[in-house]
PDB file of C-alpha atoms and ligand atoms in Angstrom:
ATOM      1  CA  ARG K   1       0.000   0.000   0.000  1.00  0.00           C
ATOM      2  CA  ALA K   2       2.796   2.400   0.969  1.00  0.00           C
ATOM      3  CA  LYS K   3       4.509   1.455  -2.266  1.00  0.00           C
ATOM      4  CA  ALA K   4       1.417   2.157  -4.326  1.00  0.00           C
ATOM      5  CA  ASP K   5       1.049   5.507  -2.593  1.00  0.00           C
ATOM      6  CA  GLY K   6       4.648   6.282  -3.337  1.00  0.00           C
ATOM      7  CA  ARG K   7       4.219   5.539  -6.997  1.00  0.00           C
ATOM      8  CA  GLY K   8       1.002   7.456  -7.155  1.00  0.00           C
ATOM      9  CA  THR K   9       2.639  10.436  -5.549  1.00  0.00           C
ATOM     10  CA  TYR K  10       5.523  10.213  -7.955  1.00  0.00           C
ATOM     11  CA  ARG K  11       3.243  10.061 -10.977  1.00  0.00           C
ATOM     12  CA  PHE K  12       1.226  12.968  -9.667  1.00  0.00           C
ATOM     13  CA  PHE K  13       4.456  14.920  -9.225  1.00  0.00           C
ATOM     14  CA  GLU K  14       5.545  14.128 -12.770  1.00  0.00           C
ATOM     15  CA  THR K  15       2.324  15.156 -14.459  1.00  0.00           C
ATOM     16  CA  GLY K  16       2.018  18.090 -12.114  1.00  0.00           C
ATOM     17  CA  MET K  17       5.476  19.415 -12.860  1.00  0.00           C
ATOM     18  CA  ASP K  18       5.366  22.679 -14.641  1.00  0.00           C
ATOM     19  CA  ALA K  19       7.120  23.155 -17.936  1.00  0.00           C
ATOM     20  CA  ARG K  20      10.066  24.853 -16.313  1.00  0.00           C
ATOM     21  CA  ALA K  21      10.726  22.027 -13.867  1.00  0.00           C
ATOM     22  CA  GLN K  22      10.457  19.489 -16.699  1.00  0.00           C
ATOM     23  CA  ALA K  23      12.899  21.456 -18.806  1.00  0.00           C
ATOM     24  CA  ARG K  24      15.320  21.572 -15.891  1.00  0.00           C
ATOM     25  CA  ARG K  25      15.084  17.837 -15.326  1.00  0.00           C
ATOM     26  CA  LEU K  26      15.817  17.229 -19.000  1.00  0.00           C
ATOM     27  CA  LEU K  27      18.722  19.636 -18.861  1.00  0.00           C
ATOM     28  CA  GLU K  28      20.124  17.828 -15.852  1.00  0.00           C
ATOM     29  CA  MET K  29      20.014  14.456 -17.655  1.00  0.00           C
ATOM     30  CA  ASP K  30      21.517  16.070 -20.729  1.00  0.00           C
ATOM     31  CA  LEU K  31      24.343  17.570 -18.636  1.00  0.00           C
ATOM     32  CA  ARG K  32      25.194  14.193 -17.108  1.00  0.00           C
ATOM     33  CA  ALA K  33      25.315  12.596 -20.554  1.00  0.00           C
ATOM     34  CA  ALA K  34      27.349  15.501 -21.930  1.00  0.00           C
ATOM     35  CA  LEU K  35      29.981  15.013 -19.235  1.00  0.00           C
ATOM     36  CA  LEU K  36      30.323  11.368 -20.270  1.00  0.00           C
ATOM     37  CA  ARG K  37      30.350  12.272 -23.977  1.00  0.00           C
ATOM     38  CA  ASP K  38      32.997  14.942 -23.433  1.00  0.00           C
ATOM     39  CA  GLU K  39      30.952  17.757 -24.954  1.00  0.00           C
ATOM     40  CA  PHE K  40      32.418  20.535 -22.819  1.00  0.00           C
ATOM     41  CA  GLU K  41      35.252  22.780 -23.895  1.00  0.00           C
ATOM     42  CA  ALA K  42      37.204  25.636 -22.363  1.00  0.00           C
ATOM     43  CA  TYR K  43      37.263  28.753 -24.542  1.00  0.00           C
ATOM     44  CA  TYR K  44      39.765  31.513 -23.862  1.00  0.00           C
ATOM     45  CA  GLN K  45      39.514  35.289 -23.873  1.00  0.00           C
ATOM     46  CA  PRO K  46      42.670  37.445 -23.767  1.00  0.00           C
ATOM     47  CA  ILE K  47      43.359  39.981 -21.021  1.00  0.00           C
ATOM     48  CA  ARG K  48      45.735  42.785 -21.944  1.00  0.00           C
ATOM     49  CA  ASP K  49      47.943  45.051 -19.900  1.00  0.00           C
ATOM     50  CA  VAL K  50      46.544  48.517 -20.564  1.00  0.00           C
ATOM     51  CA  ALA K  51      49.861  50.372 -20.531  1.00  0.00           C
ATOM     52  CA  SER K  52      51.851  48.006 -22.776  1.00  0.00           C
ATOM     53  CA  GLY K  53      49.062  46.314 -24.713  1.00  0.00           C
ATOM     54  CA  ARG K  54      50.624  42.922 -24.040  1.00  0.00           C
ATOM     55  CA  VAL K  55      48.412  39.848 -23.533  1.00  0.00           C
ATOM     56  CA  VAL K  56      49.105  38.913 -19.912  1.00  0.00           C
ATOM     57  CA  ALA K  57      46.473  36.228 -19.392  1.00  0.00           C
ATOM     58  CA  PHE K  58      43.510  34.353 -20.798  1.00  0.00           C
ATOM     59  CA  GLU K  59      40.278  33.702 -18.937  1.00  0.00           C
ATOM     60  CA  ALA K  60      38.899  30.195 -19.407  1.00  0.00           C
ATOM     61  CA  LEU K  61      35.182  30.312 -20.210  1.00  0.00           C
ATOM     62  CA  LEU K  62      33.189  27.118 -20.395  1.00  0.00           C
ATOM     63  CA  ARG K  63      31.249  26.149 -23.523  1.00  0.00           C
ATOM     64  CA  TRP K  64      29.018  23.191 -24.264  1.00  0.00           C
ATOM     65  CA  ASN K  65      29.228  21.742 -27.772  1.00  0.00           C
ATOM     66  CA  HIS K  66      25.732  20.290 -27.881  1.00  0.00           C
ATOM     67  CA  PRO K  67      25.164  17.805 -30.731  1.00  0.00           C
ATOM     68  CA  GLN K  68      21.715  19.244 -31.522  1.00  0.00           C
ATOM     69  CA  ARG K  69      21.669  22.696 -30.018  1.00  0.00           C
ATOM     70  CA  GLY K  70      25.150  23.836 -31.051  1.00  0.00           C
ATOM     71  CA  LEU K  71      27.414  25.929 -28.865  1.00  0.00           C
ATOM     72  CA  ILE K  72      25.774  26.749 -25.519  1.00  0.00           C
ATOM     73  CA  ALA K  73      26.902  29.606 -23.244  1.00  0.00           C
ATOM     74  CA  PRO K  74      27.304  29.031 -19.494  1.00  0.00           C
ATOM     75  CA  ILE K  75      24.317  31.136 -18.452  1.00  0.00           C
ATOM     76  CA  ASN K  76      22.141  28.400 -19.968  1.00  0.00           C
ATOM     77  CA  PHE K  77      23.495  25.483 -17.940  1.00  0.00           C
ATOM     78  CA  ILE K  78      25.637  26.646 -15.009  1.00  0.00           C
ATOM     79  CA  PRO K  79      22.672  27.456 -12.732  1.00  0.00           C
ATOM     80  CA  VAL K  80      21.304  23.897 -13.127  1.00  0.00           C
ATOM     81  CA  ALA K  81      24.807  22.449 -12.820  1.00  0.00           C
ATOM     82  CA  GLU K  82      25.102  24.321  -9.518  1.00  0.00           C
ATOM     83  CA  GLU K  83      21.725  23.154  -8.204  1.00  0.00           C
ATOM     84  CA  THR K  84      22.533  19.523  -9.013  1.00  0.00           C
ATOM     85  CA  GLY K  85      26.149  19.597  -7.858  1.00  0.00           C
ATOM     86  CA  LEU K  86      27.363  18.706 -11.369  1.00  0.00           C
ATOM     87  CA  ILE K  87      29.294  21.972 -11.324  1.00  0.00           C
ATOM     88  CA  VAL K  88      31.950  20.249  -9.211  1.00  0.00           C
ATOM     89  CA  GLN K  89      32.795  17.836 -12.037  1.00  0.00           C
ATOM     90  CA  LEU K  90      32.438  20.562 -14.637  1.00  0.00           C
ATOM     91  CA  GLY K  91      34.676  22.848 -12.634  1.00  0.00           C
ATOM     92  CA  GLU K  92      37.317  20.140 -12.329  1.00  0.00           C
ATOM     93  CA  PHE K  93      37.176  19.662 -16.081  1.00  0.00           C
ATOM     94  CA  VAL K  94      37.746  23.392 -16.671  1.00  0.00           C
ATOM     95  CA  LEU K  95      40.609  23.491 -14.150  1.00  0.00           C
ATOM     96  CA  ARG K  96      42.368  20.541 -15.776  1.00  0.00           C
ATOM     97  CA  SER K  97      41.838  21.883 -19.296  1.00  0.00           C
ATOM     98  CA  ALA K  98      42.939  25.398 -18.392  1.00  0.00           C
ATOM     99  CA  CYS K  99      46.098  24.244 -16.624  1.00  0.00           C
ATOM    100  CA  SER K 100      47.145  21.831 -19.355  1.00  0.00           C
ATOM    101  CA  ASP K 101      46.424  24.377 -22.111  1.00  0.00           C
ATOM    102  CA  ALA K 102      48.260  27.152 -20.265  1.00  0.00           C
ATOM    103  CA  ALA K 103      51.279  24.895 -19.756  1.00  0.00           C
ATOM    104  CA  THR K 104      51.808  25.124 -23.547  1.00  0.00           C
ATOM    105  CA  TRP K 105      51.651  28.953 -23.611  1.00  0.00           C
ATOM    106  CA  PRO K 106      54.545  31.377 -23.081  1.00  0.00           C
ATOM    107  CA  ASP K 107      55.684  31.478 -19.475  1.00  0.00           C
ATOM    108  CA  ASP K 108      54.550  35.087 -18.941  1.00  0.00           C
ATOM    109  CA  VAL K 109      50.945  34.371 -19.921  1.00  0.00           C
ATOM    110  CA  ASP K 110      48.638  33.347 -17.084  1.00  0.00           C
ATOM    111  CA  VAL K 111      45.301  31.573 -17.020  1.00  0.00           C
ATOM    112  CA  ALA K 112      42.210  32.565 -15.036  1.00  0.00           C
ATOM    113  CA  VAL K 113      39.545  30.044 -14.036  1.00  0.00           C
ATOM    114  CA  ASN K 114      36.117  30.845 -12.596  1.00  0.00           C
ATOM    115  CA  LEU K 115      35.087  29.015  -9.431  1.00  0.00           C
ATOM    116  CA  SER K 116      31.427  28.529  -8.596  1.00  0.00           C
ATOM    117  CA  PRO K 117      30.450  29.098  -4.953  1.00  0.00           C
ATOM    118  CA  VAL K 118      29.243  25.477  -4.911  1.00  0.00           C
ATOM    119  CA  GLN K 119      32.608  24.233  -6.142  1.00  0.00           C
ATOM    120  CA  PHE K 120      34.326  26.482  -3.658  1.00  0.00           C
ATOM    121  CA  LYS K 121      32.455  24.853  -0.772  1.00  0.00           C
ATOM    122  CA  SER K 122      33.180  21.333  -1.968  1.00  0.00           C
ATOM    123  CA  PRO K 123      35.756  19.429   0.118  1.00  0.00           C
ATOM    124  CA  ASN K 124      37.537  18.471  -3.146  1.00  0.00           C
ATOM    125  CA  LEU K 125      38.555  21.960  -4.132  1.00  0.00           C
ATOM    126  CA  ILE K 126      42.117  22.061  -2.816  1.00  0.00           C
ATOM    127  CA  ALA K 127      42.804  18.544  -4.104  1.00  0.00           C
ATOM    128  CA  SER K 128      41.444  19.321  -7.563  1.00  0.00           C
ATOM    129  CA  VAL K 129      43.563  22.475  -7.850  1.00  0.00           C
ATOM    130  CA  THR K 130      46.626  20.545  -6.661  1.00  0.00           C
ATOM    131  CA  ASP K 131      45.912  17.731  -9.128  1.00  0.00           C
ATOM    132  CA  ALA K 132      45.343  20.079 -12.067  1.00  0.00           C
ATOM    133  CA  LEU K 133      48.654  21.821 -11.387  1.00  0.00           C
ATOM    134  CA  ALA K 134      50.562  18.574 -10.884  1.00  0.00           C
ATOM    135  CA  ALA K 135      49.116  16.863 -13.959  1.00  0.00           C
ATOM    136  CA  SER K 136      49.889  19.823 -16.214  1.00  0.00           C
ATOM    137  CA  GLY K 137      53.165  20.934 -14.688  1.00  0.00           C
ATOM    138  CA  LEU K 138      51.848  24.516 -14.688  1.00  0.00           C
ATOM    139  CA  ALA K 139      53.514  26.800 -12.133  1.00  0.00           C
ATOM    140  CA  ALA K 140      50.980  27.754  -9.464  1.00  0.00           C
ATOM    141  CA  ARG K 141      51.791  31.444  -9.902  1.00  0.00           C
ATOM    142  CA  ARG K 142      50.358  31.262 -13.438  1.00  0.00           C
ATOM    143  CA  LEU K 143      46.925  30.199 -12.195  1.00  0.00           C
ATOM    144  CA  GLU K 144      44.369  32.804 -11.118  1.00  0.00           C
ATOM    145  CA  LEU K 145      41.122  31.699  -9.543  1.00  0.00           C
ATOM    146  CA  GLU K 146      38.147  34.036  -9.931  1.00  0.00           C
ATOM    147  CA  ILE K 147      35.516  34.111  -7.228  1.00  0.00           C
ATOM    148  CA  THR K 148      32.523  36.384  -6.808  1.00  0.00           C
ATOM    149  CA  GLU K 149      31.312  38.103  -3.675  1.00  0.00           C
ATOM    150  CA  SER K 150      28.676  35.413  -3.213  1.00  0.00           C
ATOM    151  CA  VAL K 151      31.489  33.043  -2.177  1.00  0.00           C
ATOM    152  CA  LEU K 152      32.371  35.408   0.645  1.00  0.00           C
ATOM    153  CA  LEU K 153      28.781  35.788   1.785  1.00  0.00           C
ATOM    154  CA  GLN K 154      28.604  32.244   3.094  1.00  0.00           C
ATOM    155  CA  ASN K 155      30.432  30.532   5.880  1.00  0.00           C
ATOM    156  CA  SER K 156      33.201  33.073   6.192  1.00  0.00           C
ATOM    157  CA  GLU K 157      35.635  31.164   8.455  1.00  0.00           C
ATOM    158  CA  ALA K 158      35.833  28.123   6.175  1.00  0.00           C
ATOM    159  CA  THR K 159      35.912  30.370   3.131  1.00  0.00           C
ATOM    160  CA  LEU K 160      38.863  32.362   4.414  1.00  0.00           C
ATOM    161  CA  THR K 161      40.714  29.187   5.376  1.00  0.00           C
ATOM    162  CA  THR K 162      40.297  27.857   1.840  1.00  0.00           C
ATOM    163  CA  LEU K 163      41.387  31.165   0.296  1.00  0.00           C
ATOM    164  CA  HIS K 164      44.507  31.213   2.451  1.00  0.00           C
ATOM    165  CA  GLU K 165      45.283  27.584   1.592  1.00  0.00           C
ATOM    166  CA  LEU K 166      45.066  28.369  -2.105  1.00  0.00           C
ATOM    167  CA  ARG K 167      47.215  31.434  -1.628  1.00  0.00           C
ATOM    168  CA  ALA K 168      49.781  29.351   0.253  1.00  0.00           C
ATOM    169  CA  MET K 169      49.994  27.065  -2.788  1.00  0.00           C
ATOM    170  CA  GLY K 170      51.044  30.099  -4.834  1.00  0.00           C
ATOM    171  CA  VAL K 171      47.757  30.492  -6.713  1.00  0.00           C
ATOM    172  CA  ARG K 172      46.355  34.014  -7.143  1.00  0.00           C
ATOM    173  CA  ILE K 173      42.830  35.032  -6.240  1.00  0.00           C
ATOM    174  CA  SER K 174      40.676  37.523  -8.135  1.00  0.00           C
ATOM    175  CA  LEU K 175      37.414  39.125  -7.063  1.00  0.00           C
ATOM    176  CA  ASP K 176      35.153  38.848 -10.136  1.00  0.00           C
ATOM    177  CA  ASP K 177      32.209  41.066 -11.140  1.00  0.00           C
ATOM    178  CA  PHE K 178      33.244  43.692  -8.604  1.00  0.00           C
ATOM    179  CA  GLY K 179      30.582  46.236  -7.805  1.00  0.00           C
ATOM    180  CA  THR K 180      27.554  44.061  -8.514  1.00  0.00           C
ATOM    181  CA  GLY K 181      27.154  42.570  -5.032  1.00  0.00           C
ATOM    182  CA  TYR K 182      26.633  44.008  -1.572  1.00  0.00           C
ATOM    183  CA  SER K 183      29.387  45.249   0.696  1.00  0.00           C
ATOM    184  CA  SER K 184      32.349  45.080  -1.620  1.00  0.00           C
ATOM    185  CA  LEU K 185      34.686  47.182   0.476  1.00  0.00           C
ATOM    186  CA  SER K 186      34.585  44.972   3.542  1.00  0.00           C
ATOM    187  CA  TYR K 187      35.530  41.980   1.379  1.00  0.00           C
ATOM    188  CA  LEU K 188      38.708  43.750   0.368  1.00  0.00           C
ATOM    189  CA  ARG K 189      39.606  43.957   4.019  1.00  0.00           C
ATOM    190  CA  SER K 190      38.713  40.354   4.810  1.00  0.00           C
ATOM    191  CA  PHE K 191      41.138  38.848   2.286  1.00  0.00           C
ATOM    192  CA  PRO K 192      44.129  40.254   0.375  1.00  0.00           C
ATOM    193  CA  PHE K 193      42.895  39.731  -3.174  1.00  0.00           C
ATOM    194  CA  ASP K 194      45.438  39.871  -5.981  1.00  0.00           C
ATOM    195  CA  LYS K 195      43.035  41.324  -8.497  1.00  0.00           C
ATOM    196  CA  ILE K 196      39.725  43.131  -8.737  1.00  0.00           C
ATOM    197  CA  LYS K 197      37.691  42.615 -11.906  1.00  0.00           C
ATOM    198  CA  ILE K 198      35.454  45.623 -12.468  1.00  0.00           C
ATOM    199  CA  ASP K 199      32.107  44.416 -13.745  1.00  0.00           C
ATOM    200  CA  ARG K 200      31.196  44.966 -17.368  1.00  0.00           C
ATOM    201  CA  SER K 201      28.117  47.011 -16.425  1.00  0.00           C
ATOM    202  CA  PHE K 202      30.328  49.894 -15.231  1.00  0.00           C
ATOM    203  CA  VAL K 203      32.531  49.754 -18.310  1.00  0.00           C
ATOM    204  CA  SER K 204      29.651  49.727 -20.784  1.00  0.00           C
ATOM    205  CA  GLU K 205      28.293  52.959 -19.282  1.00  0.00           C
ATOM    206  CA  LEU K 206      31.676  54.653 -18.989  1.00  0.00           C
ATOM    207  CA  ALA K 207      31.184  57.182 -21.748  1.00  0.00           C
ATOM    208  CA  THR K 208      27.540  57.919 -21.024  1.00  0.00           C
ATOM    209  CA  ARG K 209      27.240  57.973 -17.240  1.00  0.00           C
ATOM    210  CA  GLU K 210      29.212  60.226 -14.962  1.00  0.00           C
ATOM    211  CA  ASP K 211      28.599  57.953 -11.987  1.00  0.00           C
ATOM    212  CA  SER K 212      30.076  54.909 -13.771  1.00  0.00           C
ATOM    213  CA  MET K 213      33.147  56.965 -14.522  1.00  0.00           C
ATOM    214  CA  ALA K 214      33.351  58.007 -10.857  1.00  0.00           C
ATOM    215  CA  ILE K 215      33.016  54.397  -9.691  1.00  0.00           C
ATOM    216  CA  ILE K 216      35.754  53.201 -12.043  1.00  0.00           C
ATOM    217  CA  ARG K 217      37.983  56.026 -10.870  1.00  0.00           C
ATOM    218  CA  ALA K 218      37.358  55.057  -7.244  1.00  0.00           C
ATOM    219  CA  VAL K 219      38.024  51.353  -7.818  1.00  0.00           C
ATOM    220  CA  THR K 220      41.232  51.876  -9.787  1.00  0.00           C
ATOM    221  CA  GLY K 221      42.386  54.311  -7.097  1.00  0.00           C
ATOM    222  CA  LEU K 222      41.539  51.780  -4.431  1.00  0.00           C
ATOM    223  CA  GLY K 223      43.481  49.112  -6.331  1.00  0.00           C
ATOM    224  CA  ARG K 224      46.485  51.379  -6.564  1.00  0.00           C
ATOM    225  CA  SER K 225      46.513  52.203  -2.861  1.00  0.00           C
ATOM    226  CA  LEU K 226      45.969  48.590  -1.813  1.00  0.00           C
ATOM    227  CA  GLY K 227      48.436  47.172  -4.345  1.00  0.00           C
ATOM    228  CA  ILE K 228      45.722  45.210  -6.129  1.00  0.00           C
ATOM    229  CA  VAL K 229      45.640  44.791  -9.915  1.00  0.00           C
ATOM    230  CA  THR K 230      42.441  46.120 -11.520  1.00  0.00           C
ATOM    231  CA  THR K 231      40.976  44.523 -14.637  1.00  0.00           C
ATOM    232  CA  ALA K 232      38.095  46.096 -16.556  1.00  0.00           C
ATOM    233  CA  GLU K 233      35.676  43.556 -18.027  1.00  0.00           C
ATOM    234  CA  GLY K 234      33.648  44.016 -21.196  1.00  0.00           C
ATOM    235  CA  VAL K 235      35.802  46.608 -22.963  1.00  0.00           C
ATOM    236  CA  GLU K 236      34.223  46.952 -26.387  1.00  0.00           C
ATOM    237  CA  ASN K 237      35.647  50.125 -27.916  1.00  0.00           C
ATOM    238  CA  ASP K 238      38.654  52.403 -28.029  1.00  0.00           C
ATOM    239  CA  ALA K 239      36.903  55.214 -26.181  1.00  0.00           C
ATOM    240  CA  GLN K 240      36.385  52.950 -23.172  1.00  0.00           C
ATOM    241  CA  LEU K 241      39.974  51.712 -23.338  1.00  0.00           C
ATOM    242  CA  GLU K 242      41.258  55.289 -23.467  1.00  0.00           C
ATOM    243  CA  LEU K 243      39.226  56.308 -20.408  1.00  0.00           C
ATOM    244  CA  LEU K 244      40.465  53.232 -18.533  1.00  0.00           C
ATOM    245  CA  ARG K 245      44.042  54.048 -19.468  1.00  0.00           C
ATOM    246  CA  ARG K 246      43.590  57.578 -18.180  1.00  0.00           C
ATOM    247  CA  GLU K 247      42.258  56.271 -14.855  1.00  0.00           C
ATOM    248  CA  GLY K 248      45.232  53.940 -14.490  1.00  0.00           C
ATOM    249  CA  CYS K 249      43.275  50.698 -14.755  1.00  0.00           C
ATOM    250  CA  THR K 250      45.861  47.886 -14.976  1.00  0.00           C
ATOM    251  CA  GLN K 251      44.280  45.407 -17.377  1.00  0.00           C
ATOM    252  CA  ALA K 252      41.445  45.224 -19.896  1.00  0.00           C
ATOM    253  CA  GLN K 253      39.395  42.345 -21.273  1.00  0.00           C
ATOM    254  CA  GLY K 254      36.618  42.489 -23.837  1.00  0.00           C
ATOM    255  CA  TYR K 255      35.347  42.104 -27.372  1.00  0.00           C
ATOM    256  CA  LEU K 256      37.602  45.007 -28.427  1.00  0.00           C
ATOM    257  CA  PHE K 257      40.459  42.514 -28.273  1.00  0.00           C
ATOM    258  CA  SER K 258      38.652  39.251 -28.879  1.00  0.00           C
ATOM    259  CA  LYS K 259      35.625  37.198 -27.964  1.00  0.00           C
ATOM    260  CA  PRO K 260      36.369  33.941 -26.144  1.00  0.00           C
ATOM    261  CA  ARG K 261      37.749  31.415 -28.656  1.00  0.00           C
ATOM    262  CA  PRO K 262      38.925  27.772 -28.637  1.00  0.00           C
ATOM    263  CA  ALA K 263      42.369  26.841 -27.299  1.00  0.00           C
ATOM    264  CA  SER K 264      43.589  26.287 -30.842  1.00  0.00           C
ATOM    265  CA  ASP K 265      43.192  30.047 -31.474  1.00  0.00           C
ATOM    266  CA  VAL K 266      45.353  31.152 -28.533  1.00  0.00           C
ATOM    267  CA  ALA K 267      48.488  31.523 -30.684  1.00  0.00           C
ATOM    268  CA  LEU K 268      46.512  33.739 -33.058  1.00  0.00           C
ATOM    269  CA  MET K 269      45.188  35.859 -30.189  1.00  0.00           C
ATOM    270  CA  LEU K 270      48.699  36.232 -28.786  1.00  0.00           C
ATOM    271  CA  ASN K 271      50.160  37.375 -32.076  1.00  0.00           C
ATOM    272  CA  ARG K 272      47.482  39.648 -33.430  1.00  0.00           C
ATOM    273  CA  PRO K 273      47.414  43.076 -31.887  1.00  0.00           C
ATOM    274  CA  ARG K 274      43.704  43.716 -31.827  1.00  0.00           C
ATOM    275  CA  LEU K 275      40.342  42.710 -33.139  1.00  0.00           C
ATOM    276  CA  LEU K 276      39.560  39.206 -34.247  1.00  0.00           C
ATOM    277  CA  ALA K 277      36.284  38.200 -35.812  1.00  0.00           C
ATOM    278  CA  SER K 278      33.903  36.556 -33.393  1.00  0.00           C
ATOM    279  CA  ALA K 279      34.096  32.834 -32.861  1.00  0.00           C
TER     280      ALA K 279
HETATM  281  P1  LIG J 301      32.558  36.193 -16.059  1.00  0.00           P
HETATM  282  O1  LIG J 301      33.488  35.330 -15.302  1.00  0.00           O
HETATM  283  O2  LIG J 301      32.344  37.571 -15.555  1.00  0.00           O
HETATM  284  O3  LIG J 301      33.101  36.181 -17.553  1.00  0.00           O
HETATM  285  C1  LIG J 301      33.017  37.273 -18.422  1.00  0.00           C
HETATM  286  C2  LIG J 301      31.844  37.127 -19.353  1.00  0.00           C
HETATM  287  O4  LIG J 301      31.708  38.332 -20.112  1.00  0.00           O
HETATM  288  C3  LIG J 301      31.992  36.021 -20.397  1.00  0.00           C
HETATM  289  O5  LIG J 301      30.693  35.515 -20.696  1.00  0.00           O
HETATM  290  C4  LIG J 301      32.533  36.773 -21.580  1.00  0.00           C
HETATM  291  O6  LIG J 301      32.287  36.119 -22.820  1.00  0.00           O
HETATM  292  C5  LIG J 301      31.743  38.039 -21.487  1.00  0.00           C
HETATM  293  N1  LIG J 301      32.411  39.161 -22.145  1.00  0.00           N
HETATM  294  C6  LIG J 301      33.735  39.399 -22.231  1.00  0.00           C
HETATM  295  N2  LIG J 301      33.991  40.527 -22.888  1.00  0.00           N
HETATM  296  C7  LIG J 301      32.792  41.037 -23.246  1.00  0.00           C
HETATM  297  C8  LIG J 301      32.402  42.225 -23.974  1.00  0.00           C
HETATM  298  O7  LIG J 301      33.210  43.030 -24.411  1.00  0.00           O
HETATM  299  N3  LIG J 301      31.059  42.414 -24.134  1.00  0.00           N
HETATM  300  C9  LIG J 301      30.137  41.540 -23.669  1.00  0.00           C
HETATM  301  N4  LIG J 301      28.842  41.812 -23.893  1.00  0.00           N
HETATM  302  N5  LIG J 301      30.469  40.418 -22.976  1.00  0.00           N
HETATM  303  C10 LIG J 301      31.790  40.174 -22.766  1.00  0.00           C
HETATM  304  P2  LIG J 301      30.387  33.962 -20.738  1.00  0.00           P
HETATM  305  O8  LIG J 301      31.543  33.213 -21.345  1.00  0.00           O
HETATM  306  O9  LIG J 301      29.045  33.796 -21.346  1.00  0.00           O
HETATM  307  O10 LIG J 301      30.337  33.575 -19.214  1.00  0.00           O
HETATM  308  C11 LIG J 301      29.369  34.129 -18.369  1.00  0.00           C
HETATM  309  C12 LIG J 301      29.619  33.766 -16.929  1.00  0.00           C
HETATM  310  O11 LIG J 301      29.502  32.377 -16.726  1.00  0.00           O
HETATM  311  C13 LIG J 301      31.032  34.115 -16.458  1.00  0.00           C
HETATM  312  O12 LIG J 301      31.108  35.499 -16.156  1.00  0.00           O
HETATM  313  C14 LIG J 301      31.138  33.237 -15.249  1.00  0.00           C
HETATM  314  O13 LIG J 301      30.481  33.795 -14.154  1.00  0.00           O
HETATM  315  C15 LIG J 301      30.373  32.004 -15.705  1.00  0.00           C
HETATM  316  N6  LIG J 301      31.334  30.997 -16.177  1.00  0.00           N
HETATM  317  C16 LIG J 301      31.931  30.863 -17.388  1.00  0.00           C
HETATM  318  N7  LIG J 301      32.764  29.802 -17.415  1.00  0.00           N
HETATM  319  C17 LIG J 301      32.714  29.256 -16.169  1.00  0.00           C
HETATM  320  C18 LIG J 301      33.346  28.120 -15.546  1.00  0.00           C
HETATM  321  O14 LIG J 301      34.185  27.414 -16.124  1.00  0.00           O
HETATM  322  N8  LIG J 301      33.001  27.880 -14.248  1.00  0.00           N
HETATM  323  C19 LIG J 301      32.118  28.645 -13.568  1.00  0.00           C
HETATM  324  N9  LIG J 301      31.828  28.338 -12.300  1.00  0.00           N
HETATM  325  N10 LIG J 301      31.520  29.713 -14.114  1.00  0.00           N
HETATM  326  C20 LIG J 301      31.807  30.014 -15.402  1.00  0.00           C
HETATM  327 MG1  LIG J 302      35.317  35.563 -14.563  1.00  0.00          MG
HETATM  328 MG1  LIG J 303      33.344  38.810 -14.472  1.00  0.00          MG
HETATM  329 MG1  LIG J 304      30.578  39.049 -15.257  1.00  0.00          MG
END
């Protein structure tokens, strides 16, 4: 009887699921299969030193080569990967790919990898970073890990311990999407970040909004006084780059230089000074 009830409940749940929940369940199954079928790929976007124009790093950005749906951007699957915990495996894949790709690049070009808050909390994190470095032979100082403020919101003691452990390994830590969260300034005091990435939303409004300009000026100034590198995200035109240069922003990343592209295009992105057609 209990069994029958259970089944009945299950069936009711299935037919009662709204379209969104069904779509998510399908996506979850698809993600699991995609991991087995090796459909994920790290793309890379160059980051340039503003003063010299040199490519100093690439950010690894995850893509899903879906057999039917084509290339899928992370916004379309990372939230579900986080809810289901699959992000841990996905994140390990990106770490391994990024480290082994970067090991083939010139020694003065770093690689940045995004860490999900879920991945950050997982007990495997330190081991997977250690393994990725060991397997690739990449020097730890060439790996930057990007975290967002949401990582710092939760469980601060454990979070700080993990950050310090990573730092002790020689890995650098960046604060991503700066300015989009809550109390950004206190985070800068809680941990000595190596880099602040100024969110794209401030850069895109640079030329048209006085307040965005003022915020960028404040953040680059803050970076200078604290000895933290500042990177502007989403730089799309020369006017923005010029304003950033004038404010002393250290690094710039954006479509002006290149969209994210496959690892096989890294040599091209290193050699060409500027714009590349979109991938
Ligand atoms: P993010 O870490 O802030 O990465 C920057 C995003 O801005 C990328 O989007 C990049 O393609 C986009 N972008 C760069 N320059 C420009 C520009 O000039 N204009 C515009 N409009 N966009 C630009 P993408 O690749 O779609 O990734 C979105 C977000 O997904 C990332 O934001 C990051 O939070 C997350 N993500 C990507 N790859 C991974 C990953 O391997 N692991 C985790 N946990 N998250 C990832
Ligand atoms: Mg990032
Ligand atoms: Mg960002
Ligand atoms: Mg962002």
